[in-house]
Amino acid sequence: MRKLFTLMAAMLFSIAMYAQNAPTAEEQERENKAIEAFLPTLDARRSEFVGQPAKKLFDVIRGSAFKIRNVSPKETSPWAEYKGKMWVYGLSLFNKPAQQAMKDKEVYRISIILDIRWESSAFWDSISPAGPAWMEAVMQKCLDAKVKEVSWEHFYIPERKTASEK
């Protein structure tokens, strides 16, 4: 009985914590408007970042309304490369974690092409010791890389249907 009570208390606590962290519709709308105001300034300042270390761009993004909540290395396709190797050549920064983006059916992405060409498996091997802080470790690894291009997109994610639902 004690275990059941402890389990129920833990579940209620986790639900309460999730409810506090989940943004309301108003908060999400406010955040989206702030992001929409920031991203055109990123376009206007593009020439300021190209040829400079990525740290300068990361500092500007971190100081903005765009909160980096997911990071993904940009990689070449194994089908297009010699012997199927993949190479990291940039980063994609997202304002939402993947699960939240799928739930909300939208996400903003900042795409950064860097002056790098790191073999993908070696890149990930160098990041893996970071544990849960892997996203920050990915960004730290790219701080000194020169920016070649920066752009952004607002994605609307369509509903996915299984074959049986079609």
CSV table of C-alpha atoms in Angstrom, one decimal, residues 6-160:
chain,number,residue,atom,x,y,z
A,6,THR,CA,4.3,6.7,-3.2
A,7,LEU,CA,3.8,6.0,-6.9
A,8,MET,CA,0.5,8.0,-6.9
A,9,ALA,CA,2.2,10.9,-5.2
A,10,ALA,CA,5.1,10.9,-7.7
A,11,MET,CA,2.7,10.8,-10.6
A,12,LEU,CA,0.6,13.7,-9.3
A,13,PHE,CA,3.8,15.7,-8.7
A,14,SER,CA,5.1,15.0,-12.2
A,15,ILE,CA,1.7,16.1,-13.7
A,16,ALA,CA,1.8,19.3,-11.7
A,17,MET,CA,5.3,20.0,-12.8
A,18,TYR,CA,4.4,19.4,-16.4
A,19,ALA,CA,1.4,21.7,-16.2
A,20,GLN,CA,3.6,24.5,-14.8
A,21,ASN,CA,6.1,24.1,-17.6
A,22,ALA,CA,3.6,23.8,-20.5
A,23,PRO,CA,3.0,27.2,-22.1
A,24,THR,CA,-0.5,28.5,-22.3
A,25,ALA,CA,-1.9,29.4,-25.7
A,26,GLU,CA,-1.4,33.1,-24.9
A,27,GLU,CA,2.2,32.6,-23.8
A,28,GLN,CA,2.8,30.6,-27.0
A,29,GLU,CA,1.3,33.3,-29.2
A,30,ARG,CA,3.4,36.0,-27.4
A,31,GLU,CA,6.5,33.9,-28.0
A,32,ASN,CA,5.7,33.3,-31.6
A,33,LYS,CA,5.2,37.1,-32.2
A,34,ALA,CA,8.5,37.9,-30.5
A,35,ILE,CA,10.2,35.2,-32.7
A,36,GLU,CA,8.5,36.6,-35.8
A,37,ALA,CA,9.9,40.1,-34.9
A,38,PHE,CA,13.4,38.8,-34.4
A,39,LEU,CA,13.9,36.6,-37.4
A,40,PRO,CA,13.7,39.4,-40.1
A,41,THR,CA,16.4,41.2,-38.1
A,42,LEU,CA,18.5,38.1,-38.4
A,43,ASP,CA,18.0,38.3,-42.2
A,44,ALA,CA,19.0,42.0,-42.2
A,45,ARG,CA,22.2,41.2,-40.2
A,46,ARG,CA,23.2,38.1,-42.2
A,47,SER,CA,26.3,39.8,-43.7
A,48,GLU,CA,27.4,40.6,-40.2
A,49,PHE,CA,27.7,36.8,-39.4
A,50,VAL,CA,29.0,35.3,-42.6
A,51,GLY,CA,32.7,34.7,-42.3
A,52,GLN,CA,32.6,35.2,-38.5
A,53,PRO,CA,32.9,32.5,-35.9
A,54,ALA,CA,29.5,30.8,-35.1
A,55,LYS,CA,29.9,32.0,-31.4
A,56,LYS,CA,28.9,35.5,-32.5
A,57,LEU,CA,25.7,34.3,-34.2
A,58,PHE,CA,24.9,32.0,-31.2
A,59,ASP,CA,25.3,34.9,-28.8
A,60,VAL,CA,22.8,37.0,-30.8
A,61,ILE,CA,20.3,34.1,-31.0
A,62,ARG,CA,20.6,33.3,-27.3
A,63,GLY,CA,20.0,37.0,-26.5
A,64,SER,CA,16.8,37.0,-28.6
A,65,ALA,CA,13.2,35.8,-28.2
A,66,PHE,CA,14.3,32.6,-30.1
A,67,LYS,CA,14.9,30.0,-27.3
A,68,ILE,CA,17.0,27.1,-28.6
A,69,ARG,CA,15.2,24.0,-27.4
A,70,ASN,CA,16.4,21.5,-30.0
A,71,VAL,CA,19.6,21.2,-32.1
A,72,SER,CA,20.3,19.0,-35.1
A,73,PRO,CA,23.5,18.7,-37.0
A,74,LYS,CA,23.0,19.2,-40.8
A,75,GLU,CA,24.5,16.1,-42.5
A,76,THR,CA,25.1,15.0,-46.0
A,77,SER,CA,23.2,12.0,-47.4
A,78,PRO,CA,25.0,8.7,-47.2
A,79,TRP,CA,23.6,7.9,-50.7
A,80,ALA,CA,25.4,10.9,-52.3
A,81,GLU,CA,28.8,10.4,-50.6
A,82,TYR,CA,31.7,8.1,-51.4
A,83,LYS,CA,31.4,4.8,-49.5
A,84,GLY,CA,28.2,6.0,-47.8
A,85,LYS,CA,30.0,8.3,-45.4
A,86,MET,CA,28.1,11.2,-43.9
A,87,TRP,CA,29.5,14.6,-43.1
A,88,VAL,CA,28.4,17.3,-40.7
A,89,TYR,CA,28.4,20.7,-42.4
A,90,GLY,CA,26.1,22.8,-40.2
A,91,LEU,CA,23.4,23.0,-37.6
A,92,SER,CA,19.6,23.5,-37.4
A,93,LEU,CA,18.3,25.2,-34.3
A,94,PHE,CA,14.7,24.8,-33.3
A,95,ASN,CA,12.5,26.8,-30.9
A,96,LYS,CA,10.7,23.7,-29.6
A,97,PRO,CA,11.6,20.1,-28.6
A,98,ALA,CA,10.5,17.6,-31.2
A,99,GLN,CA,7.6,16.2,-29.2
A,100,GLN,CA,6.2,19.7,-28.6
A,101,ALA,CA,6.6,20.7,-32.3
A,102,MET,CA,4.7,17.6,-33.3
A,103,LYS,CA,1.9,18.4,-30.8
A,104,ASP,CA,1.7,22.1,-31.8
A,105,LYS,CA,2.1,21.2,-35.5
A,106,GLU,CA,4.5,24.1,-36.1
A,107,VAL,CA,8.2,25.0,-35.4
A,108,TYR,CA,10.7,27.7,-36.3
A,109,ARG,CA,14.1,26.6,-37.5
A,110,ILE,CA,17.3,28.6,-37.9
A,111,SER,CA,19.5,26.8,-40.5
A,112,ILE,CA,23.3,27.5,-40.2
A,113,ILE,CA,25.8,26.3,-42.8
A,114,LEU,CA,29.3,26.3,-41.3
A,115,ASP,CA,32.8,26.1,-42.9
A,116,ILE,CA,33.2,22.6,-41.6
A,117,ARG,CA,33.2,19.0,-42.9
A,118,TRP,CA,33.4,16.6,-40.1
A,119,GLU,CA,32.9,12.9,-40.6
A,120,SER,CA,29.5,12.2,-38.9
A,121,SER,CA,30.4,9.2,-36.7
A,122,ALA,CA,33.6,10.8,-35.4
A,123,PHE,CA,31.5,14.0,-34.7
A,124,TRP,CA,29.0,12.0,-32.7
A,125,ASP,CA,31.8,10.1,-30.9
A,126,SER,CA,33.2,13.4,-29.7
A,127,ILE,CA,29.8,14.5,-28.4
A,128,SER,CA,28.5,11.3,-26.8
A,129,PRO,CA,30.4,11.8,-23.5
A,130,ALA,CA,28.3,14.9,-22.9
A,131,GLY,CA,25.3,12.8,-21.8
A,132,PRO,CA,22.0,14.8,-21.4
A,133,ALA,CA,23.8,18.1,-22.3
A,134,TRP,CA,24.5,16.9,-25.8
A,135,MET,CA,22.8,19.8,-27.5
A,136,GLU,CA,25.0,22.3,-25.7
A,137,ALA,CA,28.0,20.1,-26.5
A,138,VAL,CA,27.2,20.2,-30.2
A,139,MET,CA,27.0,24.0,-30.1
A,140,GLN,CA,30.2,24.3,-28.1
A,141,LYS,CA,32.0,22.1,-30.7
A,142,CYS,CA,30.9,24.6,-33.5
A,143,LEU,CA,31.8,27.8,-31.7
A,144,ASP,CA,34.9,28.6,-33.7
A,145,ALA,CA,33.6,27.4,-37.1
A,146,LYS,CA,33.0,30.1,-39.6
A,147,VAL,CA,29.4,30.8,-40.7
A,148,LYS,CA,28.9,30.4,-44.5
A,149,GLU,CA,25.1,31.0,-44.5
A,150,VAL,CA,22.2,31.5,-42.1
A,151,SER,CA,18.5,31.3,-42.9
A,152,TRP,CA,15.2,30.5,-41.2
A,153,GLU,CA,11.9,28.8,-41.8
A,154,HIS,CA,8.5,28.5,-40.1
A,155,PHE,CA,7.3,24.9,-40.6
A,156,TYR,CA,3.8,23.8,-40.3
A,157,ILE,CA,3.8,20.0,-39.6
A,158,PRO,CA,0.9,18.1,-41.3
A,159,GLU,CA,-1.1,15.4,-39.6
A,160,ARG,CA,0.4,12.0,-40.1
